[in-house]
Each structure stands twice: as structure tokens, then as C-alpha cells.
CSV table of C-alpha atoms in Angstrom, one decimal:
chain,number,residue,atom,x,y,z
A,1,MET,CA,-69.8,-27.7,173.9
A,2,LYS,CA,-67.2,-26.1,176.0
A,3,ALA,CA,-64.4,-24.5,174.0
A,4,GLU,CA,-61.7,-26.2,176.0
A,5,HIS,CA,-63.0,-29.6,174.9
A,6,ILE,CA,-61.4,-29.1,171.5
A,7,ASN,CA,-57.9,-28.8,173.0
A,8,PRO,CA,-57.3,-32.5,173.8
A,9,PHE,CA,-58.2,-33.3,170.2
A,10,ILE,CA,-55.8,-30.7,168.8
A,11,GLU,CA,-53.1,-32.0,171.1
A,12,SER,CA,-53.8,-35.6,170.1
A,13,THR,CA,-53.9,-34.8,166.4
A,14,LEU,CA,-50.5,-33.1,166.5
A,15,ALA,CA,-49.0,-36.0,168.6
A,16,VAL,CA,-50.4,-38.7,166.2
A,17,PHE,CA,-49.0,-36.9,163.1
A,18,GLU,CA,-45.6,-36.3,164.7
A,19,THR,CA,-45.3,-39.8,166.1
A,20,MET,CA,-46.8,-41.9,163.2
A,21,LEU,CA,-45.9,-39.7,160.2
A,22,GLY,CA,-42.9,-37.7,161.4
A,23,ILE,CA,-44.6,-34.5,160.3
A,24,ARG,CA,-46.3,-31.6,162.2
A,25,PRO,CA,-49.3,-30.0,160.7
A,26,GLN,CA,-49.8,-26.3,161.3
A,27,LYS,CA,-52.9,-25.5,163.4
A,28,GLU,CA,-54.9,-22.8,161.8
A,29,LYS,CA,-58.3,-21.4,162.5
A,30,LEU,CA,-60.9,-22.6,165.0
A,31,PHE,CA,-64.5,-22.4,163.8
A,32,ILE,CA,-68.1,-23.3,164.7
A,33,LYS,CA,-69.6,-25.9,162.3
A,34,LYS,CA,-73.2,-25.1,161.6
A,35,ASP,CA,-74.1,-27.5,158.9
A,36,ASP,CA,-73.8,-31.2,158.1
A,37,GLU,CA,-71.7,-30.7,155.0
A,38,PRO,CA,-68.3,-32.4,155.1
A,39,SER,CA,-65.3,-30.2,154.8
A,40,PHE,CA,-63.6,-32.5,152.3
A,41,ASP,CA,-63.8,-35.8,150.4
A,42,ILE,CA,-62.9,-38.5,152.9
A,43,SER,CA,-64.0,-38.4,156.6
A,44,GLY,CA,-63.2,-40.7,159.5
A,45,ILE,CA,-65.7,-40.6,162.3
A,46,ILE,CA,-65.8,-42.0,165.8
A,47,GLY,CA,-68.7,-41.8,168.3
A,48,LEU,CA,-68.2,-40.9,171.9
A,49,THR,CA,-70.4,-42.1,174.8
A,50,GLY,CA,-70.2,-42.1,178.6
A,51,GLN,CA,-69.9,-39.0,180.8
A,52,ALA,CA,-69.7,-37.1,177.6
A,53,VAL,CA,-71.4,-37.9,174.2
A,54,GLY,CA,-70.8,-36.8,170.7
A,55,SER,CA,-68.3,-37.5,167.9
A,56,VAL,CA,-65.0,-36.6,166.4
A,57,VAL,CA,-64.3,-36.4,162.6
A,58,ILE,CA,-61.2,-36.0,160.6
A,59,SER,CA,-61.8,-34.9,157.0
A,60,PHE,CA,-59.3,-34.7,154.2
A,61,PRO,CA,-59.3,-33.7,150.6
A,62,GLU,CA,-58.6,-36.9,148.6
A,63,SER,CA,-55.2,-35.7,147.4
A,64,LEU,CA,-54.0,-35.0,151.0
A,65,ALA,CA,-55.5,-38.3,152.3
A,66,LEU,CA,-53.5,-40.2,149.7
A,67,LYS,CA,-50.3,-38.3,150.8
A,68,VAL,CA,-50.9,-38.9,154.5
A,69,VAL,CA,-51.8,-42.5,154.1
A,70,SER,CA,-48.8,-43.1,151.8
A,71,LYS,CA,-46.5,-41.8,154.5
A,72,PHE,CA,-48.4,-43.7,157.2
A,73,ILE,CA,-48.2,-47.1,155.6
A,74,GLY,CA,-44.8,-46.6,153.8
A,75,GLU,CA,-46.3,-47.3,150.3
A,76,GLU,CA,-47.4,-44.8,147.7
A,77,LYS,CA,-51.2,-44.7,147.2
A,78,LYS,CA,-52.6,-43.2,144.1
A,79,ASN,CA,-56.3,-44.1,144.6
A,80,VAL,CA,-58.7,-44.4,147.5
A,81,ASP,CA,-59.0,-48.1,148.2
A,82,ASP,CA,-59.7,-50.3,151.2
A,83,GLU,CA,-56.2,-49.8,152.6
A,84,VAL,CA,-56.6,-46.0,152.4
A,85,VAL,CA,-60.1,-46.2,154.1
A,86,ASP,CA,-58.7,-48.4,156.8
A,87,ALA,CA,-55.7,-46.1,157.4
A,88,VAL,CA,-58.0,-43.0,157.8
A,89,GLY,CA,-60.0,-45.0,160.3
A,90,GLU,CA,-56.9,-45.9,162.2
A,91,LEU,CA,-55.8,-42.3,162.3
A,92,ILE,CA,-59.1,-41.1,163.8
A,93,ASN,CA,-59.0,-44.0,166.2
A,94,MET,CA,-55.5,-43.0,167.5
A,95,ILE,CA,-56.6,-39.3,167.7
A,96,ALA,CA,-59.8,-40.1,169.6
A,97,GLY,CA,-57.8,-42.5,171.9
A,98,GLY,CA,-55.2,-39.9,172.7
A,99,ALA,CA,-57.9,-37.3,173.5
A,100,LYS,CA,-59.7,-39.9,175.6
A,101,LYS,CA,-56.6,-40.4,177.7
A,102,ILE,CA,-56.3,-36.6,178.3
A,103,PHE,CA,-59.9,-36.3,179.3
A,104,THR,CA,-59.7,-39.4,181.6
A,105,ASP,CA,-56.7,-37.8,183.3
A,106,LYS,CA,-58.9,-34.7,183.9
A,107,GLY,CA,-61.7,-36.9,185.3
A,108,LEU,CA,-64.1,-37.0,182.3
A,109,LYS,CA,-64.6,-40.6,181.1
A,110,PHE,CA,-66.1,-41.7,177.8
A,111,LYS,CA,-65.9,-44.7,175.4
A,112,ILE,CA,-65.0,-44.5,171.8
A,113,SER,CA,-66.8,-46.5,169.0
A,114,ILE,CA,-65.3,-48.4,166.1
A,115,PRO,CA,-64.3,-45.9,163.4
A,116,ASN,CA,-66.4,-45.4,160.3
A,117,VAL,CA,-65.0,-43.8,157.1
A,118,VAL,CA,-67.2,-42.1,154.5
A,119,THR,CA,-65.8,-41.2,151.1
A,120,GLY,CA,-67.0,-39.2,148.2
A,121,LYS,CA,-67.7,-35.6,147.4
A,122,GLY,CA,-70.8,-34.2,149.0
A,123,HIS,CA,-71.2,-36.8,151.7
A,124,LYS,CA,-73.0,-35.7,154.9
A,125,ILE,CA,-72.4,-36.4,158.5
A,126,LYS,CA,-75.5,-36.0,160.7
A,127,ARG,CA,-75.0,-34.9,164.3
A,128,PRO,CA,-77.5,-34.5,167.0
A,129,SER,CA,-78.9,-30.9,166.8
A,130,ASN,CA,-78.4,-30.4,170.5
A,131,VAL,CA,-74.6,-31.0,170.4
A,132,PRO,CA,-72.6,-28.1,169.0
A,133,CYS,CA,-69.7,-28.8,166.8
A,134,LEU,CA,-66.3,-27.0,166.9
A,135,GLY,CA,-63.7,-27.5,164.1
A,136,VAL,CA,-60.1,-26.8,163.7
A,137,SER,CA,-58.3,-26.5,160.4
A,138,PHE,CA,-54.7,-27.8,159.9
A,139,LYS,CA,-52.3,-27.0,157.1
A,140,LEU,CA,-50.0,-29.7,155.7
A,141,ASP,CA,-48.1,-29.5,152.5
A,142,ASN,CA,-50.1,-26.4,151.3
A,143,GLU,CA,-53.3,-28.3,151.8
A,144,HIS,CA,-55.8,-28.4,154.6
A,145,PHE,CA,-57.6,-31.0,156.7
A,146,VAL,CA,-60.0,-30.5,159.6
A,147,ILE,CA,-60.9,-32.1,162.9
A,148,GLU,CA,-64.5,-31.5,163.9
A,149,VAL,CA,-65.6,-32.3,167.5
A,150,SER,CA,-69.1,-32.5,168.9
A,151,LEU,CA,-69.0,-33.2,172.6
A,152,LYS,CA,-71.6,-32.6,175.3
A,153,GLU,CA,-71.1,-33.6,179.0
A,154,ASN,CA,-73.9,-35.5,180.5
A,155,GLN,CA,-75.6,-33.9,183.5
């Protein structure tokens, strides 16, 4: 994975949070993800296919997911339910869609899948071993969430 491939996902994440939630997370560290352990408790996942293949994941601790979704839907959520799961899926869908537009404008075209959301401590997300994964941590309300991107251009 090229390091510059993470930038459209960072840009899109910041834009989605600002536009849809009226808040700007603080981008923190960039890291190489070496295992299939989730960063947190609830993860939204979208597959990517076309001139590039891979996936993008957003992962929140449950407490932050509830805060973010409450702000997103305008109703306080105290527990992870179907509405929270759907909202996390919609957030990753908007982030992937925004990044897709940036890549398309640069000449790299791919399609995005329907989002999947996995919940629960200890869940795992399997990625192809030949597609490296870069992650970026964001800080919001003294908590952290991550975006993890695995992307490989087809030859």
C-alpha cells in the first residue's frame, strides 16, 4: 500500500465529521496495522474493488460510538442497537464514498461494497495477507477512534 493512499480517507473522515456532526476530530498518529485484532468494540467495514482492491474500516470504542451516533441522528443512544449499527455503517459508507471521489478525480477508480458492521469486544477482521494495512488514530472528546485502510492497486 502506498502511504499517500491513506490521505483521501483522512480527508474524507474529517469532512464527514465536520459536515454531518459539526465536529472536527483531531488527527493523531499514523501506524502500520500488523494483526487482525480490532482497535475497538464496534467496526464498520467496506470492501473496495476495481483498479484497486482492499477495505476501509472505522473502529470506535462503544462509548464513543454512542456519542457519535447520538449526535449524528439527533437522539441520545445509551446502548448499541440496530440504529447504532446502521449509523456506523452509514458513516463508513460516506467516508469511503468521499475517498472514492478523491481517487476518481486522480484517475484511480474502484467500487465500494455495502457496509458491514461488527460489534463486540475481541472481534477480528481478516484481510488478505498480501494487502498491507495503514491506520490513523483520531481523538474526539478525549477518546480515540481509528480508520484502517488496506488498498492495493491492480497491475
